[in-house]
XYZ file of C-alpha atoms in Angstrom:
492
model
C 55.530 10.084 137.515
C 58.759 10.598 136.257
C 59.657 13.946 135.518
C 63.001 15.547 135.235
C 63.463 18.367 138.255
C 63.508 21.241 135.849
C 62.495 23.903 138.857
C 58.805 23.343 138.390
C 56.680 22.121 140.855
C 52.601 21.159 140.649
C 51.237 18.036 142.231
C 51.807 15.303 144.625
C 52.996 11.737 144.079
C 54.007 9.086 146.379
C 57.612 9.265 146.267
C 60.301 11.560 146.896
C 63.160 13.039 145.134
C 67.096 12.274 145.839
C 68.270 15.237 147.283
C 70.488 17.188 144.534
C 72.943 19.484 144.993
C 72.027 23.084 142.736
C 75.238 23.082 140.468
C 75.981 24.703 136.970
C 75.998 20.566 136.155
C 73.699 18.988 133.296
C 70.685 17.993 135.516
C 69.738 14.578 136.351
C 66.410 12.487 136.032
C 64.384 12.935 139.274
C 63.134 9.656 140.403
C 60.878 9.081 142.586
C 61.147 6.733 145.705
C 58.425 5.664 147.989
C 58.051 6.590 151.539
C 55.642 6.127 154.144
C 54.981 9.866 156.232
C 54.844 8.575 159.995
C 51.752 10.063 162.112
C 53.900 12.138 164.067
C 55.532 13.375 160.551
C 52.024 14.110 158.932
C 50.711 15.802 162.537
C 54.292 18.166 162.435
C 53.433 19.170 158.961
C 50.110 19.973 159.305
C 51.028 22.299 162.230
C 54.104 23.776 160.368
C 51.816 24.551 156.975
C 49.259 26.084 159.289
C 51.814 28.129 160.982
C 53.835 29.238 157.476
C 50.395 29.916 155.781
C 49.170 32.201 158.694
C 52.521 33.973 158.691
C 52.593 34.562 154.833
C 48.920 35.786 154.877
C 50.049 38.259 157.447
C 52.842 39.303 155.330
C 50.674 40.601 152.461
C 48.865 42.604 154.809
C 45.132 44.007 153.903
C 42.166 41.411 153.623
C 44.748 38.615 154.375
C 45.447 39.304 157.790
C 41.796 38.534 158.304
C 42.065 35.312 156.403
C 45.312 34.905 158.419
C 43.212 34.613 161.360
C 40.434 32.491 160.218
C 42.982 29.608 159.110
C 44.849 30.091 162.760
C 41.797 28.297 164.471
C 41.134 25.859 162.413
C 41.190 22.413 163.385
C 44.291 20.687 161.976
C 41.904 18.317 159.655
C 39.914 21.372 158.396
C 42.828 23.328 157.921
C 44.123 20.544 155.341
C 40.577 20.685 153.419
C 40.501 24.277 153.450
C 43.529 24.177 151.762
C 42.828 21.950 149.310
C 39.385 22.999 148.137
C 39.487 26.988 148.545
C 43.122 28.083 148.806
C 43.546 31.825 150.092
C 45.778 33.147 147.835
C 43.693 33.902 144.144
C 45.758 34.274 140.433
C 47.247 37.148 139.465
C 49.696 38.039 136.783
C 53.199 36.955 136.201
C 56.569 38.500 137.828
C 59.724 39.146 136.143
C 62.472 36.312 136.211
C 65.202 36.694 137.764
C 68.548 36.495 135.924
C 71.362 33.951 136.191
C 68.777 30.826 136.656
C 70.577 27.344 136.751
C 70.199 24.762 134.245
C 66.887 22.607 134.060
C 65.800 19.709 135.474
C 63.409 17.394 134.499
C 59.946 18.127 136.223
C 57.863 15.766 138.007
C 54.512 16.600 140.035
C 54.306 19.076 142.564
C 51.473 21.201 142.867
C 51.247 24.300 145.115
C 49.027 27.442 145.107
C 45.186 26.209 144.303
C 43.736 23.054 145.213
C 42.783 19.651 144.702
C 40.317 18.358 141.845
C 38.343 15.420 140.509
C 37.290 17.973 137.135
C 39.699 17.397 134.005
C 38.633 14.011 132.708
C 41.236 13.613 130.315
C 44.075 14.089 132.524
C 45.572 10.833 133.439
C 47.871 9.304 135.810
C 50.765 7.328 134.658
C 51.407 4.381 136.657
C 55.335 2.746 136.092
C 56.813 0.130 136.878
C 60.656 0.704 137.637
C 63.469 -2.393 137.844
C 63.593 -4.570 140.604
C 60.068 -3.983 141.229
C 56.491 -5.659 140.560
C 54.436 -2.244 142.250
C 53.416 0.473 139.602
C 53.637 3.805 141.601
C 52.067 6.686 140.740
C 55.080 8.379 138.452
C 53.515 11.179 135.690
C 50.851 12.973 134.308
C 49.411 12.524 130.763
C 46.447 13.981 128.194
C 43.783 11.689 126.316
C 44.795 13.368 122.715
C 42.056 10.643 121.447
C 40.136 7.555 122.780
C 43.215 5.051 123.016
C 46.224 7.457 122.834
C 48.037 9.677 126.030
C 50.132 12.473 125.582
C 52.852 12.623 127.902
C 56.521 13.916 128.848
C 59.557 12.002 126.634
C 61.729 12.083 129.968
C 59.217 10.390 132.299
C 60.206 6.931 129.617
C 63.910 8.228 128.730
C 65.248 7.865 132.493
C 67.465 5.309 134.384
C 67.668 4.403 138.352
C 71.567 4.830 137.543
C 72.267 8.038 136.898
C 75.602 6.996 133.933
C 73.121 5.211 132.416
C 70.867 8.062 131.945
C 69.645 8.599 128.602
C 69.384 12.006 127.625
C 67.963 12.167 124.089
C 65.654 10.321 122.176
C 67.528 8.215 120.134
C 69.477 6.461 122.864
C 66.514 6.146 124.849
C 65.013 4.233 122.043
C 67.414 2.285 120.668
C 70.281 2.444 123.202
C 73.532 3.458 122.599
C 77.627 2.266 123.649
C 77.601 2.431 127.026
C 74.152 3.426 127.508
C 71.230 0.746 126.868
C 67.968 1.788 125.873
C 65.927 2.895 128.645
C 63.512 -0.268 130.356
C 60.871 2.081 131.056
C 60.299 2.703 126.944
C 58.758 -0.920 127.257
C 54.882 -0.828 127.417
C 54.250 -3.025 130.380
C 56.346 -0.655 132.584
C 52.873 1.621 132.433
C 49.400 1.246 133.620
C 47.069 4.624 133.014
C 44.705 5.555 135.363
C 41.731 8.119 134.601
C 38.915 8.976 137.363
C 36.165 8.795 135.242
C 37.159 5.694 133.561
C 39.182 3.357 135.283
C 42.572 1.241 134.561
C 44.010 0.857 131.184
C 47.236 -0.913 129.958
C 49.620 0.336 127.802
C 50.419 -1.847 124.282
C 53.306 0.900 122.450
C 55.332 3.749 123.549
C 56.400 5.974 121.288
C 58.961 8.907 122.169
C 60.192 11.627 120.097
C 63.546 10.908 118.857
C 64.646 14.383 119.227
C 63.975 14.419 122.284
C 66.837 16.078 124.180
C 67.155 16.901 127.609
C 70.574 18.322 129.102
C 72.113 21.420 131.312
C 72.405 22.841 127.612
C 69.216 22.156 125.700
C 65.532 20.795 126.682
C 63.811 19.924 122.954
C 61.012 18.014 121.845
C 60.149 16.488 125.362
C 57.230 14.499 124.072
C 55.772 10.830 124.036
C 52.531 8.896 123.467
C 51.327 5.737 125.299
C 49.116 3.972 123.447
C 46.374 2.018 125.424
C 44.696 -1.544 124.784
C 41.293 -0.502 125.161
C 39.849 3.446 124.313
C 38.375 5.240 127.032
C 35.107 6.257 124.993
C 33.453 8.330 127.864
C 35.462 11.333 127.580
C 35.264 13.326 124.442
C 39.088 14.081 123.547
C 40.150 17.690 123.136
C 40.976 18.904 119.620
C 44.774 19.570 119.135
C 45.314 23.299 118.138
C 46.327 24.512 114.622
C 50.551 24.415 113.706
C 52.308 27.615 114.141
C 55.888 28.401 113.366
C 56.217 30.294 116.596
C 53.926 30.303 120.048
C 52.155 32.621 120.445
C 49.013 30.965 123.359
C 50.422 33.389 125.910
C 47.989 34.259 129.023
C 46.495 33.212 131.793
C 45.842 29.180 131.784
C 45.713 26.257 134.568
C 48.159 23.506 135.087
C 46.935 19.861 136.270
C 48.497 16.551 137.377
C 48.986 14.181 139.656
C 52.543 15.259 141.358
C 53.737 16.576 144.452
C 51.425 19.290 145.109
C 54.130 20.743 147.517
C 57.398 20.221 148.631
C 59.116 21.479 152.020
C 61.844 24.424 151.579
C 62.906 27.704 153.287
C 60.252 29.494 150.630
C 57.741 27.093 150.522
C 54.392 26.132 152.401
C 53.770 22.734 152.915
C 50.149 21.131 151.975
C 50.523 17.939 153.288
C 47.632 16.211 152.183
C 50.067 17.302 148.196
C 52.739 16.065 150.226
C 52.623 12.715 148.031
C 52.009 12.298 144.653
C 48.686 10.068 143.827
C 46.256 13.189 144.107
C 45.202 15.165 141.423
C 45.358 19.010 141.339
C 45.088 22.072 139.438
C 46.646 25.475 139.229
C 46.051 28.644 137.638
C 49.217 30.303 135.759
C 50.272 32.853 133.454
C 52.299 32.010 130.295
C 55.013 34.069 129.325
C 57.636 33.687 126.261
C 60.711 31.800 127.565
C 63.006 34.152 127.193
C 64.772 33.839 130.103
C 66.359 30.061 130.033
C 68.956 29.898 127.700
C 68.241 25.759 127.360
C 64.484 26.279 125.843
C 63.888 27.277 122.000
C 61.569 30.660 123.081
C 59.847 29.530 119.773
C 58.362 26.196 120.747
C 57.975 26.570 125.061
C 56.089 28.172 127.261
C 57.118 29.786 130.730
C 55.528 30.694 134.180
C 56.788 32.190 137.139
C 55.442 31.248 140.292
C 55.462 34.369 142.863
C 52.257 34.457 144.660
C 53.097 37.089 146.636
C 54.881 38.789 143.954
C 52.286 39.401 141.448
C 52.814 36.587 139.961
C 51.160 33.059 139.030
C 49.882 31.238 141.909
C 50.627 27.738 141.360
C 53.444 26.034 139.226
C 54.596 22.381 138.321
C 56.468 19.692 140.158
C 57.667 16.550 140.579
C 54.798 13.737 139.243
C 53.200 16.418 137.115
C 55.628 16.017 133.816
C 53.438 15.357 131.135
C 50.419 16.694 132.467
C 48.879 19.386 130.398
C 48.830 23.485 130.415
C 45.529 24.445 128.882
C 43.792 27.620 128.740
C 39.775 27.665 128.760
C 39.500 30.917 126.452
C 41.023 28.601 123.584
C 38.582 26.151 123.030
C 39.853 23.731 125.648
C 42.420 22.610 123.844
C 46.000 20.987 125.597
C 48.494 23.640 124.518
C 51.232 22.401 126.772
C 52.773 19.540 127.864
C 54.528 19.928 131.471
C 58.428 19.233 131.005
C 60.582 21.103 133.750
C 61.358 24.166 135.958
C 64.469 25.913 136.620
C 65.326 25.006 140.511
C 65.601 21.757 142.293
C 62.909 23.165 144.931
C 59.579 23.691 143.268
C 58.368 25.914 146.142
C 60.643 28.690 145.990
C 60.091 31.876 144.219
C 60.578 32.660 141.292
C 60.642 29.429 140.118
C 59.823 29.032 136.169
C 57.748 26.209 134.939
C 58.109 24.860 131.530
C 55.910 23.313 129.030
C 56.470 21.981 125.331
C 53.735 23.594 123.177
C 51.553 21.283 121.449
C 51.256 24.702 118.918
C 54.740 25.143 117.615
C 54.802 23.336 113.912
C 57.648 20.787 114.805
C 55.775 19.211 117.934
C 52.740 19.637 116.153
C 53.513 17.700 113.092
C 55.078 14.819 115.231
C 51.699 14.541 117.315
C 50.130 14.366 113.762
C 52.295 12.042 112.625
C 52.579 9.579 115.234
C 49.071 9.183 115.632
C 48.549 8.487 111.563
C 50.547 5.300 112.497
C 48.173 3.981 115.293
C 44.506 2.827 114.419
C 42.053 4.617 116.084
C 38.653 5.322 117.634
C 36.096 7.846 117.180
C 33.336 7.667 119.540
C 31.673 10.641 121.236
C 32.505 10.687 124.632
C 30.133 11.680 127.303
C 32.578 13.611 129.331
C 34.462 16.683 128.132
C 38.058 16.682 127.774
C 38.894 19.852 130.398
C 36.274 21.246 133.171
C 33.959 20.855 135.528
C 31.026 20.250 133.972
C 30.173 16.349 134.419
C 26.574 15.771 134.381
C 26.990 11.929 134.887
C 29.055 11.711 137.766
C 26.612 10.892 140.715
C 29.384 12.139 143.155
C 32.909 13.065 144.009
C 35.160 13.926 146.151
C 38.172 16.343 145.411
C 40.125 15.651 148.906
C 39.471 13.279 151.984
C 41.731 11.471 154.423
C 41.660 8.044 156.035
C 40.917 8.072 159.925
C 43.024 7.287 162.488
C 42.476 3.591 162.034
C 43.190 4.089 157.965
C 39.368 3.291 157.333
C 37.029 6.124 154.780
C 33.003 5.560 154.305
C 31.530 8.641 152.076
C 27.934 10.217 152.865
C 24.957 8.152 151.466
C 24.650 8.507 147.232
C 21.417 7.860 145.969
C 21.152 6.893 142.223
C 18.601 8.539 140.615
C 18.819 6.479 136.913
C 19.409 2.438 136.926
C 22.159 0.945 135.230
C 25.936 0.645 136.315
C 28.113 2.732 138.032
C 31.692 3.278 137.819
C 33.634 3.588 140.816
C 37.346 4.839 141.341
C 39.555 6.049 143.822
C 42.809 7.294 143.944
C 45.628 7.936 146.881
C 48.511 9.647 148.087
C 49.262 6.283 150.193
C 48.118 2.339 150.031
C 44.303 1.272 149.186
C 44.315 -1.939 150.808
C 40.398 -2.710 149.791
C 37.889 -0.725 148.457
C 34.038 -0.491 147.774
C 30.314 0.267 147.432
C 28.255 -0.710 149.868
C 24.411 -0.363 149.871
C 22.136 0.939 153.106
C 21.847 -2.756 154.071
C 25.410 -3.286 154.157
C 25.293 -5.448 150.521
C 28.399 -5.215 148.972
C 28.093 -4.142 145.363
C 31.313 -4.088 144.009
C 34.649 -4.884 145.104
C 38.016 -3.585 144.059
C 40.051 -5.474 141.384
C 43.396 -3.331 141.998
C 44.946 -1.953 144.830
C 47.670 -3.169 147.456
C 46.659 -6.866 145.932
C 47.246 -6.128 142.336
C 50.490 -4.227 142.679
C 48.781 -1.036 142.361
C 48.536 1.004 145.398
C 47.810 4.111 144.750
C 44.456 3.471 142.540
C 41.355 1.139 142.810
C 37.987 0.758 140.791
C 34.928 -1.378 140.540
C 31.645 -1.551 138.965
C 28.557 -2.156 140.322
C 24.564 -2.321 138.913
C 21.931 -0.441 140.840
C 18.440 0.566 140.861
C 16.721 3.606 140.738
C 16.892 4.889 144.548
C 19.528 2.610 145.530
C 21.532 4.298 148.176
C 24.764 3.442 148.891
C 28.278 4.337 150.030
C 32.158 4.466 148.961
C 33.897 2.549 151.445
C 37.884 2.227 151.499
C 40.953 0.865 153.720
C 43.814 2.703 153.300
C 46.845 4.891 155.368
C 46.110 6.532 158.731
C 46.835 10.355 157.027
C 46.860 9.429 154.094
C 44.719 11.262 151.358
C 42.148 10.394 148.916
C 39.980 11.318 145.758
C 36.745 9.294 144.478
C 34.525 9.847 141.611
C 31.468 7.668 141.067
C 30.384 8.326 136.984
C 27.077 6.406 135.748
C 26.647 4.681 132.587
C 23.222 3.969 131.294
């Protein structure tokens, strides 16, 4: 995902981030470039994150120095899956900002604070396509607002790989401008989506916000919708809340997407297996008026500070998150934000403030409404909620797993307890060179259609029929420390 390094940092992707100097300068798209961590990388920042978490723990004294300890002797391996599924540090409530914060940047996944997650249905990851390039790499984050339409970040489109070609408001974006042409990745085949719980979809229209304005003076309007060829009819879309001339869905709420669930600096603590973007994660925050960033309308955003050990929100946004949604369970699971940016080029250190574009404030409200009047659509009760955890026909899942040293993964035995088909999906911080299910006798029952092969490495799928009492196994090839998700959903 493509999210411009506004300081706010949630999940992991598979790329990294030019290196940008923290100047009173307008900010500048951060784009995201592959790279392959070596063993001897991945084994140093295991060790390091171990070390930096103990230390931290010890810092806050009380019933984390026992915690502290507990992490110190785990196994490298279990340490990483500790961290991902049961993080030590819980929510809390939000710290005051810090004054004289630098201009924005546009945000793109990083997740730090809670763990990974396979819950959220409707969260998607955006897949692009960038010049010079036939691979779509995992790039954003994105809502199902209904059955064939994503909600998304305007700047993960409105971006160029050279920086004077930049565009940095709608219009030009759209429809270029002197100097500037219109940015490649508004085109629809630039993006593929990818949901867990229903597979691969293409994109047929893009359509961003022409107001959409993002500069070292102003962030505005920083929304788009993708609009897919086929509608993803097993998740139930969440309902959009009511227009307000000023927001006002201020408390505590969680952040998901796909980004960099953490990125190395002097303040931050490494997860490695979030190192990448690819895996999908979720964070709990507070939301606060932004009243402190002089580029955001306090009328239309909303803030959070992340300062775990400062009473603050435990988890925040980064690069390959943009787009993803803030939503907060106590209001009806509705998306009431749509990840745009954070205030510092590191999404690790604290305070950093996250920013979202409220899907409540009348003006991004009525465009949502708007847009979508344009697009035909489909209404179809979808078997999976929107938000949550509740998914009564997924057969099994798997929030975080790594490939062994010789890149291969085989889940525990599944048994299906219904017959009909199944739907299985995994997703990566690295390559999937082949994926899938495999029954008890070693029968193949599906093979993966995407992957390394299809130009689409972070993501696979395939469907298979079975019987009631079939057992039978995920299987996968991927990157020696790399990291994976899986969900296997069943349709009747």
């Amino acid at each position: 995902m493509i999210i411009r390094l506004i300081s706010f940092a949630l999940l992991a992707f598979v790329c990294t981030v030019p290196a940008v100097a923290q100047t009173d300068a307008a900010p500048t798209p951060g784009l995201l470039r592959a790279r392959k961590l070596t063993s001897e990388e991945a084994r140093n920042a295991v060790l390091q994150a171990r070390s930096d978490t103990v230390a931290t723990l010890r810092s806050m004294g009380g019933k984390f120095v026992q915690e502290a300890k507990k992490l110190e002797m785990l196994a490298p391996s279990v340490f990483l899956e500790r961290m991902a599924i049961a993080p030590p540090v819980g929510p809390s409530t939000i710290a005051p900002v810090k004054p004289g914060t630098p201009p924005p940047t546009p945000s793109v996944n990083t997740y730090k604070g809670n763990g990974a997650t396979t819950a959220h249905p409707a969260v998607a990851l955006l897949l692009a396509r960038e010049d010079g390039y036939d691979v779509y790499r995992a790039s954003c984050s994105g809502t199902l607002i209904r059955q064939n339409i994503v909600l998304t970040a305007a700047h993960c489109m409105c971006y160029s790989a050279y920086p004077e070609e930049n565009p940095d408001n709608g219009a030009v974006c759209v429809h270029g401008a002197p100097g500037k042409p219109k940015s490649p990745m508004a085109k629809p085949d630039r993006w593929k989506v990818f949901f867990q719980h229903a597979g691969l979809r293409n994109v047929t229209q893009v359509i961003i916000n022409e107001k959409y304005t993002f500069s070292g003076t102003a962030v505005r309007d920083d929304l788009a919708l993708l609009v897919l060829d086929k509608p993803v009819t097993e998740i139930d879309p969440p309902t959009l809340p009511a227009a307000v001339d000023a927001v006002t869905s201020f408390g505590p709420g969680e952040v998901v997407g796909y980004g960099y669930s953490a990125v190395q600096g002097d303040n931050g603590i490494a997860l490695p297996q979030l190192l990448q973007p690819g895996i999908k994660g979720v964070g709990r925050v507070t939301s606060v008026i932004c009243s402190d960033l002089s580029y955001l309308e306090p009328t239309s955003s909303l803030c959070s500070t992340y300062a775990p050990t400062q009473h603050g929100s435990t988890a925040t946004i980064c690069e390959g998150d943009s787009g993803g949604p803030l939503w907060q369970p106590t209001g009806a699971g509705t998306a009431i934000g749509v990840t745009s940016g954070i205030n510092t080029l590191d999404c690790t250190i604290v305070p950093t403030i996250g920013f979202q574009m409220a899907t409540t404030f009348r003006r991004h409200n009525d465009w949502i409404s708007e847009a979508l009047k344009a697009v035909p659509g489909t209404n179809v009760k979808g078997i999976l909620p929107a938000f949550g955890d509740n998914l009564l026909p997924v057969a099994d899942r798997r929030n975080i797993a790594s490939f062994n040293e010789t890149g291969n993964y085989k889940s525990g035995p599944i048994t299906s307890e219904a017959q009909g088909r199944i739907l299985a999906t995994i997703n990566s911080s690295g390559h999937i060179e082949n994926f899938s299910v495999v029954d008890e006798g070693g029968k193949v029952l599906c093979k993966g259609t995407a992957g390394v092969s299809a130009n689409l490495p972070n993501v696979n799928l395939c469907w298979a029929a079975v019987k009631v009492g079939t057992k039978y196994q995920v299987v996968a090839k991927g990157e020696h420390d790399q990291f994976l998700q899986y969900v296997v959903s069943t349709r009747p």
